[in-house]
Amino acid sequence: MVKPKVFVTRAIPQAGLVRLQDVCELTVWPDELPPPYETLRAQAAQADGLLCLLTDRIDAALIADCTRLKVISQMAVGYDNIDIAAATARGLPVGNTPGVLTETTADLAFTLLLAAARRISEGERYVRAGKWQTWIPTLLMGQDIHGATLAIIGMGRIGMAVAQRASGFNMRVIYVNPRPVEAAAARGWQRRTLEQALAEADFVSLHTPLNAATRYLINAAALARMKPTCVLVNTARGAVVDPAALYEALKDGRIAAAALDVTEPEPLPAAHPLLTLDNCLIVPHIASSSVATRNRMATMAADNLAAGLRGERLPYCANPAVYSA
Ligand code: GLV
């Protein structure tokens, strides 16, 4: 029997690849950097299945070219890099990996919150630079976490998991969400408008998807509403924050600090102004990167892909409308 052809746009964890290697003819892009767009398009045009990452642009033109494709499976929960409307219009199911990375991502969001509040990377740089001479009464004074108010912007699965961690640290939680969240109300976490939340919070943590409504949601006006002691954490998508406005706010001390797992652009060039600031902690989009979670994401993506190739409903489908058309 002829095996379906599958293009995998990067070496994903082996746990995922082993599920596919016997049932598909696999081509795995070998480089650390993503395939250039034209290469991706040419490879996908010859494939029955595409397993991709959030760094691959899967636009309407690519989808139109790939008449042979039966399924797109993305190893990520977010899928703002994929033209979902074009895929749905073509009846092409798109898989993603929701749920599995919730707790690991929340762990990193909270790690960033703690590290930025207590100026951990500044302290580490100080020690490594040989500057530690004595105990200084005013050295690296940061923000208290206990008793502070955390505003969660986007109270979905990850937002809820971060709020739960915050409760363990005796923080007060408020949230912003298009709709009230019953489970949040049950915990006494109150809903606010974005304007109210920004003004009230000591910490703001972003957990929205990236779409037209959330692009540059945290712009100069939003930053101006925050307290000068406020710490901003972004583990959502870089473009939820206007980077130029964030740079100005951090440089002028209009907010205390930011901690970013995601940036705009991504990756952030080494010469980017944000990297000149001591009060900006940046890590390279690693929120879901624990061994267990990345392995589980890879197996979920492989299972989605295999189901699509067999013509079955994807276990985790980002565009279920394909099945009702
Ligand atoms: C990571 O950012 C993801 O969307 O899974």
XYZ file of C-alpha atoms and ligand atoms in Angstrom:
330
model
C 0.000 0.000 0.000
C 1.295 3.484 -0.833
C 1.986 5.460 2.316
C 0.706 9.051 2.533
C 3.358 11.725 2.185
C 3.846 14.001 5.168
C 5.991 17.114 5.496
C 7.089 17.948 9.051
C 8.479 21.466 9.216
C 11.055 20.808 11.995
C 12.478 17.976 14.049
C 9.730 17.584 16.652
C 10.294 15.331 19.694
C 10.856 11.690 18.763
C 7.749 10.697 20.741
C 5.665 12.241 17.927
C 7.764 11.109 14.986
C 7.720 7.429 16.021
C 3.924 7.428 15.798
C 4.137 8.468 12.164
C 7.209 6.817 10.740
C 5.615 3.441 9.989
C 2.382 4.778 8.566
C 3.673 7.714 6.489
C 6.447 8.640 4.135
C 7.971 11.365 6.292
C 10.052 14.323 5.181
C 11.354 16.234 8.201
C 12.882 19.682 7.603
C 16.334 19.241 9.156
C 17.333 22.811 10.019
C 16.847 24.682 13.281
C 15.406 27.626 11.331
C 11.994 27.197 9.676
C 11.811 26.325 5.976
C 11.646 29.467 3.823
C 8.072 30.204 2.759
C 8.587 29.122 -0.882
C 10.165 25.827 0.226
C 7.340 25.202 2.666
C 4.811 25.885 -0.081
C 6.557 23.553 -2.546
C 6.904 20.765 0.036
C 3.319 21.114 1.254
C 2.045 21.031 -2.338
C 3.373 17.480 -2.684
C 2.123 16.284 0.684
C -1.035 14.580 1.972
C -0.371 15.845 5.480
C 1.468 18.833 6.932
C 2.760 18.932 10.510
C 3.767 22.520 11.245
C 4.787 24.958 13.973
C 3.712 28.456 14.935
C 6.702 29.889 13.024
C 5.342 28.629 9.670
C 3.128 30.967 7.654
C 0.220 28.876 6.373
C -1.677 31.454 4.349
C -4.526 31.315 1.838
C -2.150 31.111 -1.145
C -0.361 28.085 0.312
C -3.650 26.411 1.167
C -4.972 27.032 -2.368
C -1.817 25.445 -3.868
C -1.945 22.342 -1.720
C -4.804 20.504 -3.366
C -3.454 17.172 -2.179
C -3.426 18.088 1.528
C -5.971 16.272 3.703
C -4.899 17.688 7.053
C -2.790 20.388 8.704
C -1.636 19.553 12.215
C 0.053 22.248 14.270
C 2.199 21.427 17.300
C 0.929 24.392 19.359
C -2.268 25.520 20.985
C -2.251 28.909 19.181
C -2.791 28.992 15.420
C -2.702 32.667 14.448
C -0.085 31.755 11.796
C -2.703 29.717 9.891
C -5.451 31.169 7.706
C -8.197 29.169 9.390
C -10.966 30.684 7.250
C -9.184 29.580 4.056
C -8.642 26.067 5.444
C -12.272 25.777 6.515
C -13.522 27.046 3.149
C -11.465 24.245 1.540
C -12.841 21.667 3.990
C -9.329 21.136 5.362
C -9.204 20.238 9.068
C -6.559 21.981 11.188
C -5.365 20.298 14.384
C -3.807 21.961 17.438
C -2.735 20.893 20.938
C -5.014 22.527 23.516
C -5.110 21.615 27.215
C -1.873 19.673 27.358
C 0.294 22.765 27.825
C -1.971 24.718 30.181
C -0.196 23.953 33.463
C 3.329 24.159 32.032
C 2.595 27.533 30.452
C 1.030 28.791 33.675
C 4.153 27.652 35.531
C 6.309 29.793 33.266
C 3.976 32.796 33.440
C 4.213 32.651 37.217
C 7.980 32.119 37.079
C 8.275 35.295 34.990
C 6.009 37.200 37.367
C 8.127 36.206 40.368
C 11.434 36.790 38.588
C 10.493 40.248 37.304
C 8.990 41.315 40.634
C 12.113 40.270 42.550
C 14.582 41.378 39.837
C 16.143 37.928 39.576
C 17.941 38.332 36.241
C 19.317 41.724 37.309
C 20.623 40.134 40.509
C 22.217 37.275 38.633
C 23.925 39.637 36.179
C 25.174 41.701 39.143
C 26.750 38.681 40.846
C 28.313 37.334 37.635
C 29.751 40.780 36.843
C 31.666 40.661 40.147
C 29.758 43.650 41.577
C 28.670 41.935 44.841
C 30.861 43.630 47.504
C 28.592 43.822 50.538
C 24.982 43.778 51.814
C 23.401 47.009 50.608
C 20.176 48.198 52.301
C 18.696 49.470 49.021
C 20.049 46.842 46.638
C 17.626 45.568 43.967
C 14.462 46.454 45.827
C 11.539 44.902 43.953
C 7.786 44.435 44.267
C 5.989 42.278 46.841
C 3.962 39.454 45.387
C 1.931 38.452 48.467
C -1.031 40.739 49.017
C -0.689 42.263 45.529
C -3.448 42.374 42.903
C -3.022 40.336 39.738
C -5.072 41.181 36.652
C -5.478 38.259 34.267
C -6.295 39.499 30.768
C -8.043 36.589 29.038
C -9.534 34.147 31.535
C -9.289 30.928 29.529
C -7.613 27.707 30.616
C -4.148 29.231 31.059
C -5.461 32.406 32.705
C -7.350 30.274 35.246
C -4.236 28.177 35.959
C -2.151 31.316 36.579
C -4.864 32.733 38.865
C -4.803 29.506 40.865
C -1.037 29.839 41.377
C -1.537 33.476 42.407
C -4.047 32.430 45.065
C -1.383 30.192 46.581
C 0.812 33.262 46.944
C -1.988 35.200 48.684
C -2.560 37.482 45.731
C -5.909 39.059 44.938
C -7.103 38.148 41.441
C -9.221 40.215 39.060
C -9.805 39.383 35.413
C -10.808 40.756 32.034
C -12.720 38.513 29.655
C -15.355 39.024 26.966
C -17.774 36.950 29.083
C -18.013 36.330 32.834
C -16.336 33.063 33.847
C -18.407 31.083 36.329
C -15.468 29.119 37.754
C -13.666 32.410 38.416
C -16.674 33.910 40.182
C -16.845 30.768 42.340
C -13.291 31.505 43.510
C -14.176 35.143 44.274
C -12.161 36.463 41.312
C -13.984 39.510 40.054
C -14.382 40.635 36.462
C -13.350 44.140 35.433
C -13.184 46.230 32.278
C -9.702 46.411 30.792
C -9.371 50.036 31.901
C -10.360 49.231 35.496
C -8.094 46.197 35.677
C -5.031 48.024 34.376
C -5.505 50.827 36.876
C -6.099 48.494 39.824
C -3.425 45.850 39.201
C 0.053 45.469 40.636
C 0.691 42.695 38.101
C -0.875 42.223 34.664
C -0.590 38.834 32.955
C -1.716 38.415 29.337
C -3.530 35.254 28.198
C -5.559 36.284 25.147
C -5.288 34.769 21.683
C -3.876 37.118 19.047
C -6.580 38.460 16.747
C -7.761 41.795 15.349
C -9.250 42.787 18.727
C -6.137 41.983 20.776
C -3.334 43.169 18.457
C -1.525 45.945 20.385
C -4.165 45.718 23.137
C -1.404 46.879 25.482
C -0.496 50.121 23.730
C 0.688 53.498 25.034
C -2.778 54.372 26.378
C -3.082 51.033 28.201
C 0.421 51.314 29.668
C -0.380 54.842 30.835
C -3.234 53.467 32.949
C -0.931 51.115 34.882
C 0.692 51.972 38.194
C 4.401 52.949 38.112
C 5.029 49.868 40.273
C 3.177 47.530 37.905
C 4.814 44.447 36.357
C 3.584 43.230 32.939
C 3.902 39.545 31.996
C 3.297 38.279 28.457
C 3.135 34.564 27.660
C 0.359 34.996 25.058
C 1.574 36.404 21.740
C 4.133 39.172 21.211
C 1.857 41.396 19.158
C -0.651 41.738 22.016
C 1.808 44.392 23.247
C 3.044 47.403 21.247
C 6.825 46.998 21.672
C 7.686 50.657 21.014
C 5.187 51.822 23.641
C 6.457 49.194 26.085
C 10.047 50.347 25.565
C 9.094 53.976 26.327
C 7.089 53.005 29.429
C 9.903 50.839 30.836
C 12.650 53.327 29.988
C 10.808 56.204 31.662
C 9.830 54.109 34.701
C 6.126 54.524 33.931
C 5.792 50.823 34.795
C 8.274 48.920 36.964
C 9.132 45.918 34.805
C 8.070 43.545 32.060
C 8.706 39.843 31.620
C 8.147 38.462 28.143
C 8.125 34.931 26.775
C 6.808 36.224 23.448
C 7.843 39.322 21.540
C 7.025 41.413 18.490
C 8.893 40.695 16.294
C 9.833 37.158 17.155
C 12.640 36.333 17.474
C 13.679 39.691 18.907
C 16.822 40.958 17.118
C 19.861 41.175 19.415
C 20.014 44.954 18.822
C 16.380 45.558 19.819
C 15.954 48.521 22.249
C 14.046 46.346 24.761
C 17.255 44.356 25.283
C 19.036 47.473 26.529
C 16.705 47.706 29.540
C 17.491 46.106 32.903
C 13.819 46.052 33.838
C 12.818 43.899 30.863
C 13.268 40.142 31.252
C 12.959 38.201 28.002
C 13.027 34.443 27.361
C 12.732 32.806 23.917
C 9.102 31.550 23.713
C 9.622 28.547 25.988
C 6.418 28.604 28.051
C 5.370 25.065 27.070
C 8.918 23.727 27.083
C 9.057 21.016 29.713
C 10.194 17.582 28.567
C 6.843 15.987 29.368
C 4.707 18.696 27.788
C 6.669 19.050 24.555
C 6.576 15.237 24.194
C 2.814 15.246 24.748
C 2.340 18.098 22.263
C 4.291 16.101 19.673
C 2.202 12.958 20.203
C -1.044 14.944 20.056
C 0.047 16.619 16.830
C 1.015 13.215 15.393
C -2.343 11.703 16.404
C -4.230 14.625 14.858
C -2.258 14.199 11.655
C -2.774 10.432 11.497
C -6.514 10.814 12.088
C -6.765 13.383 9.282
C -4.866 11.118 6.895
C -7.281 8.269 7.675
C -10.183 10.615 6.928
C -11.285 10.536 10.585
C -12.311 13.490 12.727
C -9.259 15.110 14.368
C -9.242 14.523 18.146
C -8.288 18.213 18.601
C -9.582 20.344 15.797
C -9.173 24.136 15.590
C -11.847 24.503 12.880
C -14.645 22.018 13.740
C -16.825 23.914 11.252
C -15.213 21.739 8.542
C -17.280 18.859 9.842
C -20.609 20.660 9.731
C -20.196 22.028 6.178
C 2.709 28.302 22.008
O 2.852 29.486 22.004
C 1.520 27.652 21.602
O 0.615 28.309 21.061
O 1.426 26.427 21.785
